[in-house]
Amino acid sequence: MFAMGQRAKGWGFVAPALIWTLAFFIVPFIVMGAMSFATLDGRNLVWGLSFDNYAALAERRFLWRAIVVSLEITVTVTIVSVLLAYPLAWIIAFNVPPRWQRLVLLLTILPFWTSYVVRSYAWLLVLAREGVVNQTLMNIGLIAEPLTLANTRFATVTGFVHFFVMLLTLTIYANLVQLSPNYRRAAQDLGANAFQTFRHVILPLTLPGIVTGAFLTFVLCIGDYVTPQILGGNTELTVPQVIMVQLGRRADFPLAAALAIVLMGIVTLAYLAAARWLRLDRL
Amino acid sequence: MMRVLPWLYLIAAFVFIYLPVGTLVLFSFQDGRLPVPPFNGPSLRWYADVLGDTRLTGALVNSVGVAFVASTIAVTLGFLAAYGLARHSLPGSALIRGLLIAPLTVSYLIVGLGLLIVLTRSGFGLSLVTAGIGHVVITLPLAFAIIYAAMGAQQQNAERAARDLGANEARVILLVTVPMLAPAIGAAFFLSMTFSWDEFIIAFLLTRFDVTLPVEIWSLLRSGLSPRLNAIGSLVFLISVAFVLLLELLILRKRK
């Protein structure tokens, strides 16, 4: 009886958060899933079990193209970000004196907190035809005519990489400082040179941090609408952009729902691929 | 050469990281119509312009208001759930924790899309309230995780002592648990504020007439580059940095 009362009380504390999550996250998610099997008859929604929306992904070229573009951009961004962030995290962990590390790290990720709309706009400013980069390159005589940098895939990737280098530096740094210096010493005592020590000792030990950061990068990058919309121009669309197009003028919610489910599917596949090394609980 | 290489890399990285924010802030002081070189100024005219625009200041107030209310709800619900799970043994508690954390694994666009479908289907009008509901969905997992991680045996002993001295559960929570967890609760609150107040896509999907600042900025973006946008962007950045510094102070205090 006592235990029952205690348990009921426990439920009472958990209930508000649980109900909120169920009502405003789980239920909407289920409804969205059901809607991906519905069809549009003119403007009217017909519930049912139709696979038309999923079949359209294979049949309509621009939908398939959006999935390919999204994957290309996301994979490029993830690889470039890891390659740029690793040395940075390394330098902060091993070259910067310990008492300055916290400050340097704080400074490294400060622009991370800029609103993502504002951050993308700021890159537009930097990469514009009359922008800082073009003006500087022209002033030092490297180019005669301004380059087209904004409204390209290059701009989208740059905007993403900027954001994720900061995130990855943080996760990789956290991994590097946890390593006991004894591993490096042991490897060196056994005759390994600097590269061998890195390749066979440090890299395998920091792999979980890299994979966790890379997975987060993948998830956040593939689901983002703002960066490609502001920086990428309209020459090619990513999946989130196509979803927003469906929600707008066309009001094709079933197709938008199906695309959202496909996005979730891609993320799930990425999760399964990375699961072996993921340490999400350590974040 | 090998000695300077790391420092050169560090400097190059900082140039890359600060290039957009630096350009944004510098050209917010531009005395002219275009926020590109050459720099003329400094001038505060665009800040005066922005602060005199009631649509923008209204949107700013909306953003802070939505963030404050959403964060308060998220931290309250997150705290209660963390307390319930840490102090009472419940069947399926791993499942409950998983459910509460789940929204973190889904992109904001999908969270917003799901809510948009359900809210419009059930005849709910879109407003700042619906945007706030969406913001609680994304900040509740953060608040819960932070507070749950901070609940340790140390508070449990103090709670037991208070209970033995005759305090009922409500008094124990308010007078013992909450004060002892204040740094974690504060950190959860400010982190929720930083996530909610400049969030765009959920607010964009779930508001209609009254909008938050990022949505207002979005509609200004259509007219292209302008020092005005630089000025608003700089203000948004400044406010976010203020939240982050408060957060940092709270974490440092906890460490001591």
Coordinates of C-alpha atoms in Angstrom, one line a residue:
Chain A
M1 CA 0.0 0.0 0.0
F2 CA 2.8 2.3 0.9
A3 CA 4.7 1.4 -2.2
M4 CA 1.6 2.0 -4.3
G5 CA 1.2 5.5 -2.9
Q6 CA 4.8 6.3 -3.4
R7 CA 4.6 5.1 -7.0
A8 CA 1.5 7.1 -7.7
K9 CA 3.3 10.2 -6.4
G10 CA 6.2 9.4 -8.7
W11 CA 3.9 9.3 -11.7
G12 CA 2.4 12.6 -10.6
F13 CA 5.8 14.3 -10.9
V14 CA 6.6 12.7 -14.3
A15 CA 3.1 13.1 -15.8
P16 CA 3.2 16.8 -16.9
A17 CA 6.4 16.4 -18.9
L18 CA 5.3 13.1 -20.3
I19 CA 1.9 14.3 -21.3
W20 CA 3.5 17.4 -23.0
T21 CA 5.9 15.2 -25.0
L22 CA 3.1 12.7 -26.0
A23 CA 0.6 15.4 -27.0
F24 CA 2.9 17.8 -28.8
F25 CA 5.6 15.5 -30.1
I26 CA 4.6 11.8 -30.3
V27 CA 1.0 12.3 -31.4
P28 CA 1.9 14.9 -34.1
F29 CA 4.6 12.5 -35.3
I30 CA 2.2 9.6 -35.6
V31 CA -0.3 11.8 -37.4
M32 CA 2.4 13.0 -39.8
G33 CA 3.4 9.4 -40.5
A34 CA -0.3 8.5 -41.2
M35 CA -0.6 11.6 -43.4
S36 CA 2.4 10.4 -45.6
F37 CA 0.0 7.6 -46.8
A38 CA -2.8 10.0 -47.5
T39 CA -3.5 11.6 -50.9
L40 CA -4.8 14.9 -52.2
D41 CA -8.0 15.0 -54.2
G42 CA -7.9 18.6 -55.6
R43 CA -7.6 20.5 -52.3
N44 CA -9.2 17.8 -50.2
L45 CA -7.2 15.4 -48.1
V46 CA -8.1 11.7 -48.5
W47 CA -6.8 9.5 -45.7
G48 CA -5.9 6.0 -46.7
L49 CA -3.0 3.6 -47.3
S50 CA -1.6 4.9 -50.5
F51 CA 2.1 4.7 -51.4
D52 CA 1.7 7.4 -54.1
N53 CA 3.8 9.9 -52.2
Y54 CA 6.7 7.5 -51.8
A55 CA 6.4 6.3 -55.4
A56 CA 6.6 9.9 -56.4
L57 CA 10.1 10.1 -55.0
A58 CA 11.3 7.7 -57.6
E59 CA 9.1 9.0 -60.4
R60 CA 9.4 12.7 -60.1
R61 CA 13.0 13.7 -60.9
F62 CA 13.1 16.9 -58.8
L63 CA 12.3 14.9 -55.6
W64 CA 14.9 12.3 -56.2
R65 CA 17.4 15.1 -57.2
A66 CA 16.7 16.8 -53.8
I67 CA 17.6 13.7 -51.9
V68 CA 20.8 13.3 -53.8
V69 CA 21.7 17.1 -53.4
S70 CA 21.0 16.8 -49.6
L71 CA 23.2 13.8 -49.2
E72 CA 26.0 15.3 -51.3
I73 CA 26.0 18.5 -49.3
T74 CA 25.7 16.8 -46.0
V75 CA 28.5 14.3 -46.6
T76 CA 30.8 17.0 -48.0
V77 CA 30.1 19.2 -45.0
T78 CA 30.6 16.4 -42.5
I79 CA 34.0 15.3 -43.9
V80 CA 35.4 18.9 -44.4
S81 CA 34.3 19.9 -40.9
V82 CA 36.0 16.9 -39.3
L83 CA 39.2 17.5 -41.2
L84 CA 39.3 21.2 -40.2
A85 CA 38.1 20.7 -36.6
Y86 CA 40.5 17.9 -35.6
P87 CA 43.7 19.9 -35.9
L88 CA 42.0 22.9 -34.2
A89 CA 40.9 20.8 -31.3
W90 CA 44.4 19.2 -31.2
I91 CA 46.1 22.6 -31.0
I92 CA 43.8 23.8 -28.3
A93 CA 44.3 20.6 -26.3
F94 CA 48.1 20.2 -26.6
N95 CA 49.7 23.6 -27.8
V96 CA 47.7 26.1 -25.8
P97 CA 48.8 26.3 -22.2
P98 CA 46.2 24.7 -19.9
R99 CA 45.2 27.9 -18.1
W100 CA 44.2 29.5 -21.4
Q101 CA 42.4 26.5 -22.9
R102 CA 39.0 27.3 -21.4
L103 CA 39.1 30.9 -22.7
V104 CA 40.3 29.9 -26.2
L105 CA 37.6 27.2 -26.4
L106 CA 34.9 29.7 -25.3
L107 CA 36.1 32.1 -28.0
T108 CA 36.2 29.4 -30.6
I109 CA 32.5 28.5 -30.1
L110 CA 31.2 32.0 -29.3
P111 CA 29.8 32.7 -32.8
F112 CA 28.1 29.3 -32.6
W113 CA 25.5 31.1 -30.6
T114 CA 24.6 33.5 -33.3
S115 CA 21.0 32.9 -34.5
Y116 CA 21.3 30.7 -37.6
V117 CA 19.3 33.1 -39.7
V118 CA 21.7 35.9 -38.8
R119 CA 24.8 33.7 -39.3
S120 CA 23.7 32.8 -42.8
Y121 CA 23.0 36.4 -43.7
A122 CA 26.5 37.3 -42.4
W123 CA 28.0 34.8 -44.8
L124 CA 26.0 36.3 -47.6
L125 CA 27.5 39.6 -46.7
V126 CA 31.1 38.1 -46.8
L127 CA 30.6 36.2 -50.0
A128 CA 28.6 38.8 -52.0
R129 CA 29.9 40.1 -55.3
E130 CA 30.9 43.4 -53.6
G131 CA 31.7 41.6 -50.3
V132 CA 34.8 41.4 -48.2
V133 CA 36.3 38.3 -49.8
N134 CA 36.0 39.6 -53.4
Q135 CA 37.2 43.1 -52.5
T136 CA 40.2 41.7 -50.7
L137 CA 41.1 39.3 -53.5
M138 CA 40.8 42.1 -56.1
N139 CA 42.8 44.5 -54.0
I140 CA 45.8 42.2 -53.7
G141 CA 45.5 41.5 -57.4
L142 CA 44.6 37.8 -57.3
I143 CA 41.5 38.2 -59.4
A144 CA 40.4 40.9 -61.8
E145 CA 36.7 40.2 -61.8
P146 CA 34.6 39.4 -58.7
L147 CA 33.9 35.7 -58.3
T148 CA 30.4 34.4 -57.9
L149 CA 30.5 32.9 -54.4
A150 CA 27.1 33.7 -53.0
N151 CA 24.0 31.7 -54.1
T152 CA 26.1 28.6 -54.9
R153 CA 26.6 25.2 -53.3
F154 CA 30.0 26.5 -52.2
A155 CA 28.3 29.2 -50.1
T156 CA 25.9 26.6 -48.5
V157 CA 28.8 24.3 -47.7
T158 CA 30.9 27.2 -46.3
G159 CA 28.0 28.4 -44.1
F160 CA 27.5 24.8 -42.8
V161 CA 31.2 24.1 -42.3
H162 CA 31.6 27.3 -40.3
F163 CA 28.9 26.2 -37.9
F164 CA 30.0 22.6 -37.5
V165 CA 33.7 23.2 -37.2
M166 CA 32.8 25.0 -33.9
L167 CA 30.6 22.1 -32.7
L168 CA 33.1 19.4 -33.7
T169 CA 36.1 21.3 -32.1
L170 CA 34.1 21.1 -28.9
T171 CA 33.3 17.4 -29.0
I172 CA 36.8 16.4 -30.3
Y173 CA 38.6 18.6 -27.7
A174 CA 36.5 17.0 -24.9
N175 CA 37.8 13.6 -26.2
L176 CA 41.4 14.6 -26.5
V177 CA 41.8 16.1 -23.0
Q178 CA 40.4 12.9 -21.5
L179 CA 43.2 10.9 -23.0
S180 CA 45.9 10.0 -20.4
P181 CA 49.3 11.3 -21.6
N182 CA 50.6 7.8 -20.7
Y183 CA 49.3 6.4 -24.0
R184 CA 51.5 8.7 -26.0
R185 CA 54.5 8.1 -23.8
A186 CA 54.0 4.3 -24.0
A187 CA 53.8 4.5 -27.8
Q188 CA 56.9 6.6 -28.0
D189 CA 58.8 4.3 -25.6
L190 CA 57.9 1.4 -27.8
G191 CA 59.6 3.3 -30.7
A192 CA 56.6 4.8 -32.6
N193 CA 57.2 8.1 -34.3
A194 CA 54.8 11.0 -34.1
F195 CA 52.7 9.8 -37.0
Q196 CA 52.6 6.2 -35.9
T197 CA 51.5 7.3 -32.4
F198 CA 48.7 9.3 -33.9
R199 CA 47.6 6.7 -36.4
H200 CA 47.7 3.7 -34.2
V201 CA 47.0 5.1 -30.7
I202 CA 45.4 8.6 -30.6
L203 CA 43.1 8.3 -33.6
P204 CA 41.5 5.0 -32.5
L205 CA 41.0 6.3 -29.0
T206 CA 39.4 9.5 -30.2
L207 CA 37.2 7.8 -32.8
P208 CA 34.1 7.8 -30.6
G209 CA 34.3 11.6 -30.2
I210 CA 34.8 12.1 -33.9
V211 CA 31.9 9.8 -34.8
T212 CA 29.6 11.3 -32.3
G213 CA 30.4 14.8 -33.6
A214 CA 30.1 13.7 -37.2
F215 CA 26.7 12.1 -36.5
L216 CA 25.4 15.3 -34.9
T217 CA 26.7 17.2 -37.9
F218 CA 25.0 14.9 -40.3
V219 CA 21.7 15.0 -38.5
L220 CA 21.6 18.8 -38.0
C221 CA 22.9 19.5 -41.5
I222 CA 20.5 17.3 -43.5
G223 CA 17.5 18.7 -41.7
D224 CA 18.3 22.4 -42.1
Y225 CA 16.3 24.7 -44.3
V226 CA 17.7 28.1 -43.5
T227 CA 21.3 27.8 -44.7
P228 CA 20.7 26.4 -48.2
Q229 CA 17.7 28.7 -48.6
I230 CA 19.7 31.9 -47.8
L231 CA 23.1 30.9 -49.2
G232 CA 22.4 28.3 -51.9
G233 CA 20.3 30.3 -54.3
N234 CA 17.6 28.5 -56.2
T235 CA 19.6 26.5 -58.7
E236 CA 19.3 23.3 -56.7
L237 CA 17.0 22.4 -53.8
T238 CA 17.6 20.3 -50.7
V239 CA 14.9 18.1 -49.1
P240 CA 14.0 20.6 -46.4
Q241 CA 13.6 23.3 -49.1
V242 CA 11.3 21.0 -51.1
I243 CA 9.3 20.3 -47.9
M244 CA 8.8 24.0 -47.4
V245 CA 7.7 24.4 -51.1
Q246 CA 5.1 21.7 -50.6
L247 CA 3.8 23.5 -47.5
G248 CA 3.5 26.8 -49.2
R249 CA 1.5 27.6 -52.3
R250 CA 0.8 23.9 -53.1
A251 CA -0.3 22.9 -49.6
D252 CA 0.6 19.3 -50.4
F253 CA 0.9 18.2 -46.8
P254 CA 1.0 14.4 -47.6
L255 CA 4.0 14.8 -49.9
A256 CA 5.7 17.0 -47.3
A257 CA 5.0 14.4 -44.6
A258 CA 6.4 11.6 -46.8
L259 CA 9.6 13.7 -47.4
A260 CA 9.9 14.2 -43.6
I261 CA 9.6 10.5 -43.1
V262 CA 12.3 9.9 -45.7
L263 CA 14.6 12.4 -43.9
M264 CA 14.0 10.5 -40.6
G265 CA 14.8 7.2 -42.5
I266 CA 18.1 8.6 -43.7
V267 CA 19.0 9.8 -40.2
T268 CA 18.1 6.3 -38.8
L269 CA 20.4 4.7 -41.4
A270 CA 23.2 7.1 -40.4
Y271 CA 22.6 6.2 -36.8
L272 CA 22.8 2.5 -37.5
A273 CA 26.0 3.0 -39.5
A274 CA 27.6 5.0 -36.6
A275 CA 26.0 3.1 -33.7
R276 CA 29.2 1.1 -32.9
W277 CA 31.1 4.2 -32.0
L278 CA 28.4 6.5 -30.8
R279 CA 28.6 7.8 -27.2
L280 CA 25.5 10.1 -27.1
D281 CA 25.2 9.7 -23.3
R282 CA 28.6 11.4 -22.9
L283 CA 27.6 14.7 -24.5
Chain B
M1 CA 58.6 26.1 -38.9
M2 CA 57.0 23.2 -37.0
R3 CA 56.7 25.4 -34.0
V4 CA 54.8 28.2 -35.6
L5 CA 52.6 26.0 -37.8
P6 CA 50.0 25.3 -35.0
W7 CA 49.7 29.0 -34.1
L8 CA 49.3 29.9 -37.8
Y9 CA 46.5 27.3 -38.0
L10 CA 44.9 28.7 -34.8
I11 CA 45.0 32.2 -36.2
A12 CA 43.6 31.1 -39.6
A13 CA 40.8 29.2 -37.8
F14 CA 39.9 32.3 -35.8
V15 CA 39.8 34.5 -38.9
F16 CA 37.4 32.0 -40.5
I17 CA 35.3 31.7 -37.4
Y18 CA 35.0 35.4 -36.8
L19 CA 34.9 36.6 -40.4
P20 CA 31.1 36.6 -40.7
V21 CA 30.3 38.0 -37.2
G22 CA 33.1 40.6 -37.6
T23 CA 31.8 41.7 -40.9
L24 CA 28.2 41.8 -39.6
V25 CA 29.1 44.0 -36.6
L26 CA 31.6 46.3 -38.5
F27 CA 29.1 47.1 -41.3
S28 CA 26.3 47.7 -38.8
F29 CA 28.1 51.0 -38.2
Q30 CA 28.2 51.7 -42.0
D31 CA 27.4 55.3 -43.0
G32 CA 25.8 54.5 -46.3
R33 CA 23.2 52.2 -47.9
L34 CA 25.3 49.1 -48.5
P35 CA 27.0 47.0 -45.9
V36 CA 30.0 46.2 -48.1
P37 CA 33.5 47.7 -48.3
P38 CA 34.7 50.4 -48.3
F39 CA 33.7 51.1 -44.7
N40 CA 32.5 54.6 -44.0
G41 CA 31.6 55.6 -40.5
P42 CA 31.2 54.7 -37.8
S43 CA 27.6 55.8 -37.6
L44 CA 24.8 54.8 -35.3
R45 CA 22.0 55.7 -37.7
W46 CA 21.0 52.1 -38.4
Y47 CA 20.8 51.3 -34.8
A48 CA 18.6 54.3 -34.3
D49 CA 16.6 53.2 -37.3
V50 CA 16.1 49.7 -36.0
L51 CA 15.2 50.7 -32.4
G52 CA 12.7 53.2 -33.8
D53 CA 11.0 50.6 -35.9
T54 CA 8.0 49.3 -33.8
R55 CA 7.6 46.2 -35.9
L56 CA 11.1 45.1 -35.0
T57 CA 11.0 46.1 -31.4
G58 CA 7.6 44.4 -31.1
A59 CA 9.1 41.2 -32.6
L60 CA 12.0 41.5 -30.2
V61 CA 9.7 41.7 -27.3
N62 CA 7.7 38.8 -28.6
S63 CA 10.8 36.7 -29.0
V64 CA 12.0 37.3 -25.5
G65 CA 8.5 36.8 -24.1
V66 CA 8.0 33.5 -25.9
A67 CA 11.5 32.4 -24.8
F68 CA 10.9 33.3 -21.2
V69 CA 7.5 31.6 -20.9
A70 CA 8.6 28.5 -22.9
S71 CA 11.8 28.2 -20.8
T72 CA 9.9 28.6 -17.6
I73 CA 7.5 25.8 -18.6
A74 CA 10.3 23.6 -19.9
V75 CA 12.4 24.0 -16.7
T76 CA 9.4 23.4 -14.4
L77 CA 8.2 20.3 -16.2
G78 CA 11.8 19.1 -16.7
F79 CA 12.6 19.5 -13.0
L80 CA 9.4 17.7 -11.9
A81 CA 10.1 14.8 -14.2
A82 CA 13.8 14.6 -13.1
Y83 CA 12.7 14.6 -9.5
G84 CA 10.0 11.9 -10.0
L85 CA 12.5 9.7 -11.9
A86 CA 15.4 10.2 -9.5
R87 CA 13.5 9.9 -6.3
H88 CA 10.8 7.4 -7.0
S89 CA 11.4 4.0 -8.6
L90 CA 9.0 3.8 -11.5
P91 CA 8.5 0.8 -13.8
G92 CA 9.8 1.5 -17.3
S93 CA 11.8 4.5 -16.2
A94 CA 14.4 3.9 -19.0
L95 CA 11.6 4.1 -21.5
I96 CA 10.2 7.3 -20.0
R97 CA 13.7 8.9 -20.1
G98 CA 14.0 7.9 -23.7
L99 CA 10.6 9.4 -24.6
L100 CA 11.5 12.7 -22.8
I101 CA 14.8 12.9 -24.7
A102 CA 13.4 11.8 -28.1
P103 CA 12.6 15.3 -29.5
L104 CA 16.3 16.0 -29.5
T105 CA 16.9 13.4 -32.2
V106 CA 14.5 14.9 -34.7
S107 CA 15.1 18.0 -36.8
Y108 CA 13.2 21.1 -35.8
L109 CA 11.6 21.3 -39.2
I110 CA 10.0 17.9 -38.6
V111 CA 8.9 18.9 -35.0
G112 CA 7.3 22.0 -36.5
L113 CA 5.7 20.2 -39.4
G114 CA 4.1 17.6 -37.1
L115 CA 2.7 20.3 -34.8
L116 CA 1.5 22.4 -37.8
I117 CA -0.4 19.4 -39.2
V118 CA -2.1 18.5 -35.8
L119 CA -2.8 22.1 -34.8
T120 CA -4.3 23.2 -38.1
R121 CA -6.3 19.9 -38.3
S122 CA -7.8 20.4 -34.9
G123 CA -8.8 24.0 -35.7
F124 CA -6.2 25.7 -33.4
G125 CA -5.3 29.2 -34.6
L126 CA -1.6 29.8 -35.1
S127 CA -0.1 32.4 -32.8
L128 CA 2.8 33.1 -30.4
V129 CA 1.2 30.5 -28.1
T130 CA 1.6 27.7 -30.7
A131 CA 5.2 28.8 -31.3
G132 CA 5.8 28.7 -27.6
I133 CA 4.3 25.1 -27.4
G134 CA 6.8 24.1 -30.1
H135 CA 9.7 25.7 -28.2
V136 CA 8.8 23.8 -25.1
V137 CA 8.9 20.6 -27.1
I138 CA 12.5 21.3 -28.1
T139 CA 13.8 22.7 -24.8
L140 CA 12.1 20.3 -22.4
P141 CA 14.6 17.4 -23.3
L142 CA 17.5 19.7 -22.6
A143 CA 16.2 21.0 -19.3
F144 CA 15.3 17.5 -18.2
A145 CA 18.7 16.1 -19.1
I146 CA 20.6 18.8 -17.4
I147 CA 18.6 18.7 -14.2
Y148 CA 18.4 14.9 -14.1
A149 CA 22.2 14.6 -14.5
A150 CA 22.7 17.0 -11.5
M151 CA 20.4 15.0 -9.1
G152 CA 22.8 13.1 -6.9
A153 CA 23.0 11.3 -3.6
Q154 CA 24.2 14.4 -1.9
Q155 CA 20.8 16.1 -2.1
Q156 CA 19.0 12.9 -1.3
N157 CA 20.6 12.8 2.2
A158 CA 19.6 16.4 2.8
E159 CA 16.1 15.7 1.6
R160 CA 15.9 12.7 3.9
A161 CA 17.1 14.8 6.9
A162 CA 14.4 17.4 6.1
R163 CA 11.8 14.7 5.8
D164 CA 12.8 13.2 9.2
L165 CA 12.5 16.7 10.7
G166 CA 8.8 16.7 9.6
A167 CA 8.8 18.6 6.3
N168 CA 6.3 17.4 3.8
E169 CA 7.3 16.7 0.2
A170 CA 6.4 20.1 -1.2
R171 CA 8.5 21.8 1.5
V172 CA 11.4 19.4 0.9
I173 CA 11.3 20.2 -2.8
L174 CA 11.0 24.0 -2.4
L175 CA 13.4 24.5 0.6
V176 CA 16.0 21.8 0.0
T177 CA 16.0 20.3 -3.5
V178 CA 15.5 23.5 -5.6
P179 CA 18.1 25.6 -3.7
M180 CA 20.7 22.8 -3.9
L181 CA 20.1 22.4 -7.6
A182 CA 19.9 26.1 -8.4
P183 CA 23.0 26.1 -10.6
A184 CA 21.7 23.3 -12.8
I185 CA 18.2 24.8 -12.9
G186 CA 19.7 28.2 -13.9
A187 CA 21.9 26.6 -16.5
A188 CA 18.9 24.7 -17.9
F189 CA 16.9 27.9 -18.0
F190 CA 19.5 30.0 -19.8
L191 CA 20.3 27.2 -22.3
S192 CA 16.6 27.0 -23.0
M193 CA 16.4 30.8 -23.5
T194 CA 19.3 30.7 -26.0
F195 CA 17.7 27.9 -28.0
S196 CA 14.2 29.4 -28.0
W197 CA 14.8 33.1 -28.4
D198 CA 16.5 32.9 -31.8
E199 CA 14.8 29.8 -33.1
F200 CA 13.5 30.3 -36.6
I201 CA 11.8 27.3 -38.4
I202 CA 9.3 26.3 -35.7
A203 CA 8.4 29.9 -35.1
F204 CA 8.1 30.5 -38.8
L205 CA 5.7 27.5 -39.3
L206 CA 3.6 28.1 -36.1
T207 CA 3.1 31.9 -36.0
R208 CA 0.8 34.0 -38.2
F209 CA 0.3 37.7 -37.5
D210 CA 2.4 38.4 -34.4
V211 CA 5.8 37.0 -35.1
T212 CA 9.1 36.5 -33.4
L213 CA 12.3 38.4 -34.3
P214 CA 14.0 35.7 -36.4
V215 CA 10.8 35.5 -38.5
E216 CA 10.7 39.2 -38.9
I217 CA 14.4 39.2 -40.0
W218 CA 13.6 36.5 -42.5
S219 CA 11.0 38.6 -44.2
L220 CA 13.5 41.5 -44.3
L221 CA 16.0 39.3 -46.0
R222 CA 14.0 39.3 -49.2
S223 CA 15.0 42.9 -49.8
G224 CA 18.7 42.0 -49.9
L225 CA 21.8 43.3 -48.1
S226 CA 21.2 46.3 -45.8
P227 CA 23.1 47.8 -42.9
R228 CA 19.7 47.7 -41.1
L229 CA 19.9 43.9 -41.1
N230 CA 23.5 44.2 -39.8
A231 CA 22.3 46.3 -36.9
I232 CA 19.5 43.9 -35.9
G233 CA 21.8 40.9 -36.4
S234 CA 24.4 42.5 -34.2
L235 CA 21.8 43.1 -31.5
V236 CA 20.6 39.5 -31.7
F237 CA 24.2 38.3 -31.4
L238 CA 24.8 40.5 -28.4
I239 CA 21.8 39.2 -26.5
S240 CA 22.7 35.6 -27.3
V241 CA 26.2 36.2 -26.0
A242 CA 24.8 37.7 -22.8
F243 CA 22.8 34.4 -22.2
V244 CA 25.9 32.3 -22.9
L245 CA 28.0 34.3 -20.5
L246 CA 25.3 33.9 -17.8
L247 CA 25.3 30.2 -18.5
E248 CA 29.1 30.1 -18.3
L249 CA 29.1 31.9 -14.9
L250 CA 26.6 29.4 -13.5
I251 CA 28.6 26.4 -14.7
L252 CA 31.8 28.0 -13.2
R253 CA 30.1 28.6 -9.9
K254 CA 28.9 25.0 -9.8
R255 CA 32.5 23.8 -10.4
K256 CA 33.8 25.7 -7.4

